[in-house]
Amino acid sequence: MDQQGRGPSCWCRATPPVGYEGGVISIGVRLAAVEPRIVAAGLFAGSLVPAAVFEEARRVTVPLHVLLQWDDEGNDRQAALDLFDAFGSTEKTLHANLGGHTGVPEFELDTGARFFARHLKPHVS
């Protein structure tokens, strides 16, 4: 995050705390587990989940919004559900939608925006 924050148009230029949203769930889990500036995370359950990520998920305690495309042919649905169960967060939400990897309903954009507004707003002065 520090390296990314040096660019002129990077979202990381804002002072912490920050929210993280990303498509490779293993990267998101790792960041949310070790980066104290992340106070909320939106994750997409649509990629390979290595076994080591399950242990890291137990250390993730920030609020989570997890999106799962139910018919994603490249996604191991059961592994995604098991990972969701493994998260240590006391506030976690799983949104499962019919459709393949690229079939995310447009309303999920609004849902994600509300999630981040709810969790980042208390930190903005």
CSV table of N, CA, C and O in Angstrom, one decimal:
chain,number,residue,atom,x,y,z
A,1,MET,N,0.8,-1.2,0.0
A,1,MET,CA,0.0,0.0,0.0
A,1,MET,C,0.9,1.3,0.0
A,1,MET,O,0.5,2.2,-0.6
A,2,ASP,N,2.0,1.2,0.7
A,2,ASP,CA,2.8,2.4,0.8
A,2,ASP,C,3.4,2.7,-0.6
A,2,ASP,O,3.4,3.9,-1.1
A,3,GLN,N,3.8,1.7,-1.3
A,3,GLN,CA,4.4,1.9,-2.7
A,3,GLN,C,3.3,2.5,-3.6
A,3,GLN,O,3.6,3.4,-4.4
A,4,GLN,N,2.1,1.9,-3.5
A,4,GLN,CA,1.0,2.3,-4.4
A,4,GLN,C,0.6,3.8,-4.1
A,4,GLN,O,0.2,4.5,-5.0
A,5,GLY,N,0.8,4.2,-2.9
A,5,GLY,CA,0.3,5.5,-2.4
A,5,GLY,C,1.2,6.6,-3.0
A,5,GLY,O,0.9,7.8,-2.7
A,6,ARG,N,2.3,6.3,-3.7
A,6,ARG,CA,3.2,7.4,-4.2
A,6,ARG,C,2.7,7.9,-5.5
A,6,ARG,O,3.3,9.0,-5.9
A,7,GLY,N,1.8,7.3,-6.2
A,7,GLY,CA,1.4,7.7,-7.5
A,7,GLY,C,0.5,8.9,-7.4
A,7,GLY,O,-0.2,9.2,-6.4
A,8,PRO,N,0.5,9.8,-8.5
A,8,PRO,CA,-0.3,11.0,-8.4
A,8,PRO,C,-1.8,10.8,-8.4
A,8,PRO,O,-2.6,11.6,-7.9
A,9,SER,N,-2.3,9.6,-8.9
A,9,SER,CA,-3.7,9.4,-8.9
A,9,SER,C,-4.2,8.2,-8.1
A,9,SER,O,-5.3,7.7,-8.2
A,10,CYS,N,-3.4,7.8,-7.2
A,10,CYS,CA,-3.6,6.6,-6.4
A,10,CYS,C,-4.6,6.9,-5.2
A,10,CYS,O,-4.5,8.0,-4.6
A,11,TRP,N,-5.5,6.0,-5.0
A,11,TRP,CA,-6.5,6.1,-3.9
A,11,TRP,C,-5.8,6.1,-2.6
A,11,TRP,O,-6.3,6.6,-1.6
A,12,CYS,N,-4.5,5.6,-2.5
A,12,CYS,CA,-3.8,5.5,-1.2
A,12,CYS,C,-3.3,6.8,-0.7
A,12,CYS,O,-2.7,6.9,0.4
A,13,ARG,N,-3.4,7.9,-1.5
A,13,ARG,CA,-2.9,9.2,-1.0
A,13,ARG,C,-3.7,9.7,0.2
A,13,ARG,O,-3.2,10.5,0.9
A,14,ALA,N,-4.9,9.2,0.3
A,14,ALA,CA,-5.8,9.6,1.4
A,14,ALA,C,-5.1,9.0,2.7
A,14,ALA,O,-4.5,8.0,2.7
A,15,THR,N,-5.3,9.8,3.8
A,15,THR,CA,-4.8,9.3,5.0
A,15,THR,C,-5.6,8.1,5.5
A,15,THR,O,-6.8,8.0,5.2
A,16,PRO,N,-5.0,7.2,6.3
A,16,PRO,CA,-5.8,6.1,6.8
A,16,PRO,C,-6.8,6.5,7.7
A,16,PRO,O,-6.7,7.6,8.3
A,17,PRO,N,-7.8,5.8,8.0
A,17,PRO,CA,-8.0,4.4,7.6
A,17,PRO,C,-8.6,4.3,6.2
A,17,PRO,O,-9.1,5.3,5.6
A,18,VAL,N,-8.4,3.1,5.6
A,18,VAL,CA,-8.9,2.9,4.2
A,18,VAL,C,-9.7,1.6,4.1
A,18,VAL,O,-9.7,0.8,5.0
A,19,GLY,N,-10.5,1.6,3.0
A,19,GLY,CA,-11.2,0.3,2.7
A,19,GLY,C,-10.5,-0.3,1.6
A,19,GLY,O,-9.8,0.3,0.8
A,20,TYR,N,-10.6,-1.6,1.5
A,20,TYR,CA,-10.0,-2.4,0.4
A,20,TYR,C,-11.1,-3.2,-0.3
A,20,TYR,O,-11.9,-3.8,0.3
A,21,GLU,N,-11.0,-3.1,-1.6
A,21,GLU,CA,-11.9,-3.9,-2.5
A,21,GLU,C,-11.0,-4.5,-3.6
A,21,GLU,O,-10.3,-3.8,-4.3
A,22,GLY,N,-11.1,-5.8,-3.8
A,22,GLY,CA,-10.3,-6.4,-4.8
A,22,GLY,C,-10.8,-7.8,-5.2
A,22,GLY,O,-11.6,-8.4,-4.6
A,23,GLY,N,-10.3,-8.2,-6.4
A,23,GLY,CA,-10.8,-9.4,-7.1
A,23,GLY,C,-10.1,-10.7,-6.8
A,23,GLY,O,-10.7,-11.7,-6.8
A,24,VAL,N,-8.9,-10.6,-6.4
A,24,VAL,CA,-8.1,-11.9,-6.1
A,24,VAL,C,-8.2,-12.0,-4.6
A,24,VAL,O,-7.6,-11.3,-3.8
A,25,ILE,N,-9.1,-12.9,-4.1
A,25,ILE,CA,-9.4,-13.0,-2.7
A,25,ILE,C,-8.2,-13.3,-1.8
A,25,ILE,O,-8.2,-12.8,-0.7
A,26,SER,N,-7.3,-14.1,-2.3
A,26,SER,CA,-6.1,-14.4,-1.5
A,26,SER,C,-5.3,-13.1,-1.2
A,26,SER,O,-4.8,-13.0,-0.1
A,27,ILE,N,-5.2,-12.2,-2.1
A,27,ILE,CA,-4.5,-11.0,-1.8
A,27,ILE,C,-5.3,-10.1,-0.8
A,27,ILE,O,-4.7,-9.6,0.1
A,28,GLY,N,-6.6,-10.1,-1.0
A,28,GLY,CA,-7.4,-9.3,-0.1
A,28,GLY,C,-7.4,-9.8,1.3
A,28,GLY,O,-7.3,-9.1,2.3
A,29,VAL,N,-7.4,-11.1,1.4
A,29,VAL,CA,-7.3,-11.8,2.8
A,29,VAL,C,-6.0,-11.4,3.4
A,29,VAL,O,-6.0,-11.0,4.6
A,30,ARG,N,-4.9,-11.5,2.7
A,30,ARG,CA,-3.6,-11.2,3.3
A,30,ARG,C,-3.5,-9.8,3.7
A,30,ARG,O,-3.1,-9.5,4.8
A,31,LEU,N,-4.0,-8.9,2.8
A,31,LEU,CA,-3.9,-7.4,3.2
A,31,LEU,C,-4.8,-7.1,4.4
A,31,LEU,O,-4.3,-6.4,5.3
A,32,ALA,N,-6.0,-7.7,4.4
A,32,ALA,CA,-6.9,-7.4,5.6
A,32,ALA,C,-6.4,-8.0,6.9
A,32,ALA,O,-6.6,-7.4,7.9
A,33,ALA,N,-5.6,-9.0,6.8
A,33,ALA,CA,-5.1,-9.7,8.0
A,33,ALA,C,-3.9,-8.9,8.6
A,33,ALA,O,-3.7,-8.9,9.8
A,34,VAL,N,-3.1,-8.3,7.7
A,34,VAL,CA,-1.8,-7.7,8.2
A,34,VAL,C,-1.8,-6.2,8.1
A,34,VAL,O,-0.9,-5.6,8.7
A,35,GLU,N,-2.6,-5.5,7.4
A,35,GLU,CA,-2.6,-4.1,7.2
A,35,GLU,C,-3.5,-3.3,8.1
A,35,GLU,O,-4.7,-3.3,7.9
A,36,PRO,N,-3.0,-2.7,9.2
A,36,PRO,CA,-3.9,-2.0,10.2
A,36,PRO,C,-4.7,-0.8,9.6
A,36,PRO,O,-5.6,-0.4,10.3
A,37,ARG,N,-4.3,-0.3,8.5
A,37,ARG,CA,-5.0,0.9,8.0
A,37,ARG,C,-6.3,0.5,7.3
A,37,ARG,O,-7.2,1.3,7.1
A,38,ILE,N,-6.5,-0.8,7.0
A,38,ILE,CA,-7.7,-1.3,6.4
A,38,ILE,C,-8.7,-1.5,7.5
A,38,ILE,O,-8.5,-2.3,8.4
A,39,VAL,N,-9.9,-0.8,7.4
A,39,VAL,CA,-10.9,-1.0,8.4
A,39,VAL,C,-12.2,-1.7,7.9
A,39,VAL,O,-13.1,-1.9,8.7
A,40,ALA,N,-12.2,-1.9,6.6
A,40,ALA,CA,-13.3,-2.7,6.0
A,40,ALA,C,-12.8,-3.2,4.6
A,40,ALA,O,-12.0,-2.6,4.0
A,41,ALA,N,-13.4,-4.4,4.2
A,41,ALA,CA,-12.9,-5.0,3.0
A,41,ALA,C,-14.1,-5.6,2.2
A,41,ALA,O,-15.0,-6.2,2.8
A,42,GLY,N,-14.1,-5.4,0.9
A,42,GLY,CA,-15.0,-6.0,0.0
A,42,GLY,C,-14.2,-7.0,-0.8
A,42,GLY,O,-13.2,-6.6,-1.5
A,43,LEU,N,-14.6,-8.3,-0.8
A,43,LEU,CA,-13.9,-9.3,-1.4
A,43,LEU,C,-14.7,-10.1,-2.4
A,43,LEU,O,-15.9,-10.2,-2.2
A,44,PHE,N,-14.1,-10.5,-3.5
A,44,PHE,CA,-14.8,-11.3,-4.5
A,44,PHE,C,-14.4,-12.7,-4.5
A,44,PHE,O,-13.2,-13.0,-4.7
A,45,ALA,N,-15.3,-13.6,-4.2
A,45,ALA,CA,-15.0,-15.1,-4.1
A,45,ALA,C,-15.1,-15.7,-5.5
A,45,ALA,O,-16.1,-16.2,-5.8
A,46,GLY,N,-14.0,-15.5,-6.2
A,46,GLY,CA,-14.1,-16.0,-7.6
A,46,GLY,C,-12.7,-16.4,-8.1
A,46,GLY,O,-12.4,-16.4,-9.3
A,47,SER,N,-11.8,-16.8,-7.2
A,47,SER,CA,-10.5,-17.2,-7.6
A,47,SER,C,-10.0,-18.3,-6.7
A,47,SER,O,-10.6,-18.6,-5.6
A,48,LEU,N,-8.9,-18.9,-7.0
A,48,LEU,CA,-8.3,-20.0,-6.3
A,48,LEU,C,-8.0,-19.6,-4.8
A,48,LEU,O,-7.6,-18.5,-4.6
A,49,VAL,N,-8.3,-20.5,-3.9
A,49,VAL,CA,-8.1,-20.2,-2.5
A,49,VAL,C,-7.0,-21.3,-2.0
A,49,VAL,O,-7.4,-22.4,-1.7
A,50,PRO,N,-5.8,-20.9,-1.9
A,50,PRO,CA,-4.8,-21.8,-1.3
A,50,PRO,C,-5.1,-22.1,0.1
A,50,PRO,O,-5.6,-21.3,0.8
A,51,ALA,N,-4.6,-23.3,0.6
A,51,ALA,CA,-4.9,-23.7,1.9
A,51,ALA,C,-4.4,-22.8,3.0
A,51,ALA,O,-5.1,-22.5,4.0
A,52,ALA,N,-3.3,-22.1,2.8
A,52,ALA,CA,-2.7,-21.2,3.7
A,52,ALA,C,-3.6,-20.0,4.0
A,52,ALA,O,-3.6,-19.4,5.1
A,53,VAL,N,-4.4,-19.7,3.0
A,53,VAL,CA,-5.3,-18.5,3.1
A,53,VAL,C,-6.4,-18.7,4.2
A,53,VAL,O,-6.8,-17.8,4.9
A,54,PHE,N,-6.8,-19.9,4.4
A,54,PHE,CA,-7.8,-20.2,5.4
A,54,PHE,C,-7.3,-19.8,6.8
A,54,PHE,O,-8.1,-19.3,7.6
A,55,GLU,N,-6.0,-20.1,7.1
A,55,GLU,CA,-5.5,-19.7,8.4
A,55,GLU,C,-5.4,-18.2,8.5
A,55,GLU,O,-5.7,-17.6,9.6
A,56,GLU,N,-5.0,-17.5,7.5
A,56,GLU,CA,-4.9,-16.1,7.5
A,56,GLU,C,-6.3,-15.5,7.7
A,56,GLU,O,-6.5,-14.4,8.3
A,57,ALA,N,-7.3,-16.1,7.1
A,57,ALA,CA,-8.7,-15.6,7.2
A,57,ALA,C,-9.2,-15.5,8.7
A,57,ALA,O,-10.0,-14.6,9.0
A,58,ARG,N,-8.7,-16.4,9.5
A,58,ARG,CA,-9.1,-16.4,10.9
A,58,ARG,C,-8.6,-15.1,11.6
A,58,ARG,O,-9.2,-14.7,12.6
A,59,ARG,N,-7.5,-14.5,11.0
A,59,ARG,CA,-7.0,-13.2,11.6
A,59,ARG,C,-7.7,-12.0,11.1
A,59,ARG,O,-7.4,-10.9,11.6
A,60,VAL,N,-8.5,-12.1,10.1
A,60,VAL,CA,-9.3,-11.0,9.5
A,60,VAL,C,-10.4,-10.7,10.4
A,60,VAL,O,-11.4,-11.5,10.6
A,61,THR,N,-10.4,-9.5,11.0
A,61,THR,CA,-11.4,-9.1,12.0
A,61,THR,C,-12.2,-7.8,11.6
A,61,THR,O,-13.1,-7.4,12.3
A,62,VAL,N,-11.8,-7.2,10.4
A,62,VAL,CA,-12.5,-6.0,10.0
A,62,VAL,C,-13.9,-6.4,9.4
A,62,VAL,O,-14.1,-7.6,8.9
A,63,PRO,N,-14.8,-5.5,9.3
A,63,PRO,CA,-16.1,-5.8,8.6
A,63,PRO,C,-15.8,-6.3,7.2
A,63,PRO,O,-15.0,-5.7,6.5
A,64,LEU,N,-16.6,-7.3,6.7
A,64,LEU,CA,-16.4,-7.8,5.4
A,64,LEU,C,-17.7,-7.8,4.6
A,64,LEU,O,-18.8,-8.1,5.1
A,65,HIS,N,-17.5,-7.6,3.3
A,65,HIS,CA,-18.6,-7.7,2.3
A,65,HIS,C,-18.1,-8.7,1.2
A,65,HIS,O,-17.1,-8.3,0.5
A,66,VAL,N,-18.6,-9.9,1.2
A,66,VAL,CA,-18.0,-10.9,0.2
A,66,VAL,C,-19.1,-11.2,-0.8
A,66,VAL,O,-20.3,-11.4,-0.5
A,67,LEU,N,-18.6,-11.1,-2.1
A,67,LEU,CA,-19.5,-11.3,-3.2
A,67,LEU,C,-19.2,-12.7,-3.9
A,67,LEU,O,-18.0,-12.9,-4.2
A,68,LEU,N,-20.2,-13.5,-4.1
A,68,LEU,CA,-20.0,-14.8,-4.7
A,68,LEU,C,-21.0,-15.0,-5.8
A,68,LEU,O,-22.2,-14.8,-5.7
A,69,GLN,N,-20.4,-15.2,-7.0
A,69,GLN,CA,-21.3,-15.5,-8.2
A,69,GLN,C,-21.5,-17.1,-8.2
A,69,GLN,O,-20.6,-17.8,-8.4
A,70,TRP,N,-22.7,-17.4,-7.9
A,70,TRP,CA,-23.1,-18.8,-7.6
A,70,TRP,C,-22.7,-19.8,-8.8
A,70,TRP,O,-22.3,-20.9,-8.5
A,71,ASP,N,-22.8,-19.3,-10.0
A,71,ASP,CA,-22.6,-20.2,-11.2
A,71,ASP,C,-21.2,-20.0,-11.8
A,71,ASP,O,-21.0,-20.3,-13.0
A,72,ASP,N,-20.3,-19.4,-11.1
A,72,ASP,CA,-19.0,-19.1,-11.6
A,72,ASP,C,-18.2,-20.4,-11.9
A,72,ASP,O,-17.9,-21.1,-11.0
A,73,GLU,N,-18.0,-20.7,-13.2
A,73,GLU,CA,-17.4,-22.0,-13.5
A,73,GLU,C,-16.0,-22.2,-13.1
A,73,GLU,O,-15.5,-23.3,-12.9
A,74,GLY,N,-15.3,-21.1,-12.8
A,74,GLY,CA,-13.9,-21.1,-12.4
A,74,GLY,C,-13.8,-21.0,-10.8
A,74,GLY,O,-12.7,-21.0,-10.3
A,75,ASN,N,-14.9,-21.0,-10.1
A,75,ASN,CA,-14.9,-20.9,-8.7
A,75,ASN,C,-15.3,-22.1,-8.0
A,75,ASN,O,-16.3,-22.7,-8.3
A,76,ASP,N,-14.5,-22.6,-7.0
A,76,ASP,CA,-14.9,-23.7,-6.2
A,76,ASP,C,-15.9,-23.1,-5.1
A,76,ASP,O,-15.5,-22.5,-4.1
A,77,ARG,N,-17.2,-23.3,-5.4
A,77,ARG,CA,-18.2,-22.7,-4.5
A,77,ARG,C,-18.0,-23.1,-3.0
A,77,ARG,O,-18.1,-22.3,-2.1
A,78,GLN,N,-17.8,-24.4,-2.8
A,78,GLN,CA,-17.6,-24.9,-1.4
A,78,GLN,C,-16.4,-24.3,-0.7
A,78,GLN,O,-16.5,-23.9,0.4
A,79,ALA,N,-15.3,-24.1,-1.5
A,79,ALA,CA,-14.1,-23.5,-0.9
A,79,ALA,C,-14.4,-22.0,-0.5
A,79,ALA,O,-14.0,-21.5,0.5
A,80,ALA,N,-15.2,-21.3,-1.4
A,80,ALA,CA,-15.6,-19.9,-1.1
A,80,ALA,C,-16.4,-19.9,0.2
A,80,ALA,O,-16.3,-19.0,1.0
A,81,LEU,N,-17.4,-20.8,0.3
A,81,LEU,CA,-18.2,-20.8,1.5
A,81,LEU,C,-17.4,-21.2,2.8
A,81,LEU,O,-17.6,-20.6,3.8
A,82,ASP,N,-16.5,-22.1,2.6
A,82,ASP,CA,-15.6,-22.5,3.8
A,82,ASP,C,-14.7,-21.3,4.2
A,82,ASP,O,-14.5,-21.1,5.4
A,83,LEU,N,-14.2,-20.6,3.2
A,83,LEU,CA,-13.4,-19.4,3.5
A,83,LEU,C,-14.2,-18.4,4.2
A,83,LEU,O,-13.8,-17.8,5.2
A,84,PHE,N,-15.5,-18.1,3.8
A,84,PHE,CA,-16.3,-17.2,4.5
A,84,PHE,C,-16.5,-17.6,5.9
A,84,PHE,O,-16.4,-16.8,6.8
A,85,ASP,N,-16.7,-18.9,6.2
A,85,ASP,CA,-16.9,-19.4,7.5
A,85,ASP,C,-15.6,-19.2,8.4
A,85,ASP,O,-15.7,-18.9,9.6
A,86,ALA,N,-14.4,-19.2,7.7
A,86,ALA,CA,-13.2,-19.1,8.4
A,86,ALA,C,-12.8,-17.7,8.9
A,86,ALA,O,-12.1,-17.5,9.8
A,87,PHE,N,-13.4,-16.7,8.2
A,87,PHE,CA,-13.1,-15.3,8.6
A,87,PHE,C,-13.4,-15.1,10.1
A,87,PHE,O,-14.4,-15.5,10.6
A,88,GLY,N,-12.5,-14.4,10.7
A,88,GLY,CA,-12.6,-14.1,12.2
A,88,GLY,C,-13.5,-12.9,12.5
A,88,GLY,O,-13.8,-12.6,13.6
A,89,SER,N,-13.9,-12.2,11.5
A,89,SER,CA,-14.7,-11.0,11.6
A,89,SER,C,-16.1,-11.3,12.3
A,89,SER,O,-16.7,-12.3,11.9
A,90,THR,N,-16.5,-10.5,13.2
A,90,THR,CA,-17.8,-10.6,13.8
A,90,THR,C,-18.9,-10.0,12.9
A,90,THR,O,-20.1,-10.2,13.2
A,91,GLU,N,-18.5,-9.2,12.0
A,91,GLU,CA,-19.4,-8.6,11.0
A,91,GLU,C,-19.0,-8.9,9.6
A,91,GLU,O,-18.0,-8.4,9.1
A,92,LYS,N,-19.7,-9.9,9.0
A,92,LYS,CA,-19.4,-10.3,7.7
A,92,LYS,C,-20.7,-10.7,7.0
A,92,LYS,O,-21.6,-11.2,7.5
A,93,THR,N,-20.7,-10.3,5.7
A,93,THR,CA,-21.9,-10.5,4.9
A,93,THR,C,-21.5,-11.2,3.6
A,93,THR,O,-20.5,-10.8,3.0
A,94,LEU,N,-22.3,-12.2,3.2
A,94,LEU,CA,-22.0,-12.9,1.9
A,94,LEU,C,-23.2,-12.6,1.0
A,94,LEU,O,-24.4,-12.9,1.4
A,95,HIS,N,-22.9,-12.1,-0.1
A,95,HIS,CA,-23.9,-11.9,-1.2
A,95,HIS,C,-23.7,-12.9,-2.3
A,95,HIS,O,-22.7,-12.8,-2.9
A,96,ALA,N,-24.6,-13.8,-2.5
A,96,ALA,CA,-24.5,-14.8,-3.5
A,96,ALA,C,-25.6,-14.5,-4.6
A,96,ALA,O,-26.7,-14.3,-4.3
A,97,ASN,N,-25.1,-14.4,-5.8
A,97,ASN,CA,-26.0,-14.1,-6.9
A,97,ASN,C,-25.9,-15.2,-8.0
A,97,ASN,O,-24.8,-15.7,-8.2
A,98,LEU,N,-27.0,-15.5,-8.7
A,98,LEU,CA,-26.9,-16.4,-9.8
A,98,LEU,C,-26.1,-15.7,-10.9
A,98,LEU,O,-26.1,-14.5,-11.0
A,99,GLY,N,-25.5,-16.6,-11.7
A,99,GLY,CA,-24.7,-16.1,-12.8
A,99,GLY,C,-23.3,-16.4,-12.7
A,99,GLY,O,-22.8,-16.9,-11.7
A,100,GLY,N,-22.6,-16.3,-13.9
A,100,GLY,CA,-21.2,-16.6,-14.0
A,100,GLY,C,-20.3,-15.5,-13.5
A,100,GLY,O,-20.7,-14.5,-12.9
A,101,HIS,N,-19.0,-15.7,-13.7
A,101,HIS,CA,-18.0,-14.8,-13.2
A,101,HIS,C,-18.2,-13.3,-13.6
A,101,HIS,O,-18.0,-12.4,-12.8
A,102,THR,N,-18.7,-13.1,-14.8
A,102,THR,CA,-18.9,-11.7,-15.3
A,102,THR,C,-20.4,-11.2,-15.1
A,102,THR,O,-20.7,-10.2,-15.6
A,103,GLY,N,-21.2,-12.0,-14.4
A,103,GLY,CA,-22.6,-11.7,-14.3
A,103,GLY,C,-23.0,-11.0,-13.1
A,103,GLY,O,-24.2,-11.1,-12.6
A,104,VAL,N,-22.1,-10.3,-12.5
A,104,VAL,CA,-22.4,-9.6,-11.2
A,104,VAL,C,-23.5,-8.5,-11.5
A,104,VAL,O,-23.4,-7.7,-12.3
A,105,PRO,N,-24.6,-8.6,-10.7
A,105,PRO,CA,-25.7,-7.7,-10.9
A,105,PRO,C,-25.3,-6.2,-10.6
A,105,PRO,O,-24.5,-6.0,-9.7
A,106,GLU,N,-25.8,-5.3,-11.4
A,106,GLU,CA,-25.4,-3.9,-11.2
A,106,GLU,C,-25.7,-3.3,-9.8
A,106,GLU,O,-25.0,-2.5,-9.3
A,107,PHE,N,-26.8,-3.9,-9.2
A,107,PHE,CA,-27.1,-3.3,-7.9
A,107,PHE,C,-26.1,-3.6,-6.8
A,107,PHE,O,-26.0,-3.0,-5.8
A,108,GLU,N,-25.2,-4.6,-7.1
A,108,GLU,CA,-24.1,-4.9,-6.1
A,108,GLU,C,-23.1,-3.7,-6.0
A,108,GLU,O,-22.5,-3.6,-5.0
A,109,LEU,N,-23.1,-2.9,-7.1
A,109,LEU,CA,-22.2,-1.7,-6.9
A,109,LEU,C,-22.7,-0.8,-5.8
A,109,LEU,O,-22.0,-0.2,-5.0
A,110,ASP,N,-24.1,-0.6,-5.8
A,110,ASP,CA,-24.7,0.3,-4.8
A,110,ASP,C,-24.5,-0.4,-3.4
A,110,ASP,O,-24.2,0.3,-2.4
A,111,THR,N,-24.7,-1.7,-3.4
A,111,THR,CA,-24.5,-2.4,-2.1
A,111,THR,C,-23.1,-2.2,-1.5
A,111,THR,O,-22.9,-1.9,-0.3
A,112,GLY,N,-22.1,-2.4,-2.4
A,112,GLY,CA,-20.7,-2.2,-2.0
A,112,GLY,C,-20.5,-0.8,-1.5
A,112,GLY,O,-19.8,-0.5,-0.5
A,113,ALA,N,-21.0,0.2,-2.2
A,113,ALA,CA,-20.8,1.6,-1.9
A,113,ALA,C,-21.4,1.9,-0.5
A,113,ALA,O,-20.8,2.6,0.3
A,114,ARG,N,-22.6,1.4,-0.3
A,114,ARG,CA,-23.2,1.6,1.1
A,114,ARG,C,-22.4,0.9,2.2
A,114,ARG,O,-22.3,1.5,3.3
A,115,PHE,N,-21.9,-0.2,1.9
A,115,PHE,CA,-21.0,-0.9,2.9
A,115,PHE,C,-19.8,-0.1,3.3
A,115,PHE,O,-19.6,0.2,4.5
A,116,PHE,N,-19.1,0.5,2.3
A,116,PHE,CA,-18.0,1.3,2.6
A,116,PHE,C,-18.3,2.6,3.2
A,116,PHE,O,-17.7,3.1,4.1
A,117,ALA,N,-19.4,3.2,2.8
A,117,ALA,CA,-19.9,4.5,3.4
A,117,ALA,C,-20.2,4.2,4.9
A,117,ALA,O,-19.8,5.1,5.7
A,118,ARG,N,-20.8,3.2,5.2
A,118,ARG,CA,-21.2,2.8,6.6
A,118,ARG,C,-19.9,2.6,7.4
A,118,ARG,O,-19.9,3.1,8.6
A,119,HIS,N,-18.9,2.0,6.9
A,119,HIS,CA,-17.8,1.6,7.7
A,119,HIS,C,-16.6,2.7,7.7
A,119,HIS,O,-15.8,2.7,8.6
A,120,LEU,N,-16.6,3.5,6.6
A,120,LEU,CA,-15.5,4.5,6.6
A,120,LEU,C,-16.0,5.8,7.1
A,120,LEU,O,-15.2,6.6,7.6
A,121,LYS,N,-17.3,6.1,7.1
A,121,LYS,CA,-17.8,7.4,7.5
A,121,LYS,C,-17.4,7.7,9.0
A,121,LYS,O,-17.0,8.8,9.3
A,122,PRO,N,-17.5,6.7,9.9
A,122,PRO,CA,-17.1,7.0,11.3
A,122,PRO,C,-15.7,7.5,11.5
A,122,PRO,O,-15.3,8.1,12.4
A,123,HIS,N,-14.8,7.2,10.5
A,123,HIS,CA,-13.4,7.5,10.6
A,123,HIS,C,-13.0,8.8,9.9
A,123,HIS,O,-11.9,9.2,10.0
A,124,VAL,N,-14.0,9.4,9.2
A,124,VAL,CA,-13.8,10.7,8.5
A,124,VAL,C,-14.1,11.8,9.4
A,124,VAL,O,-15.2,11.8,10.0
A,125,SER,N,-13.2,12.8,9.6
A,125,SER,CA,-13.5,13.9,10.5
A,125,SER,C,-14.0,15.1,9.7
A,125,SER,O,-13.9,15.2,8.5
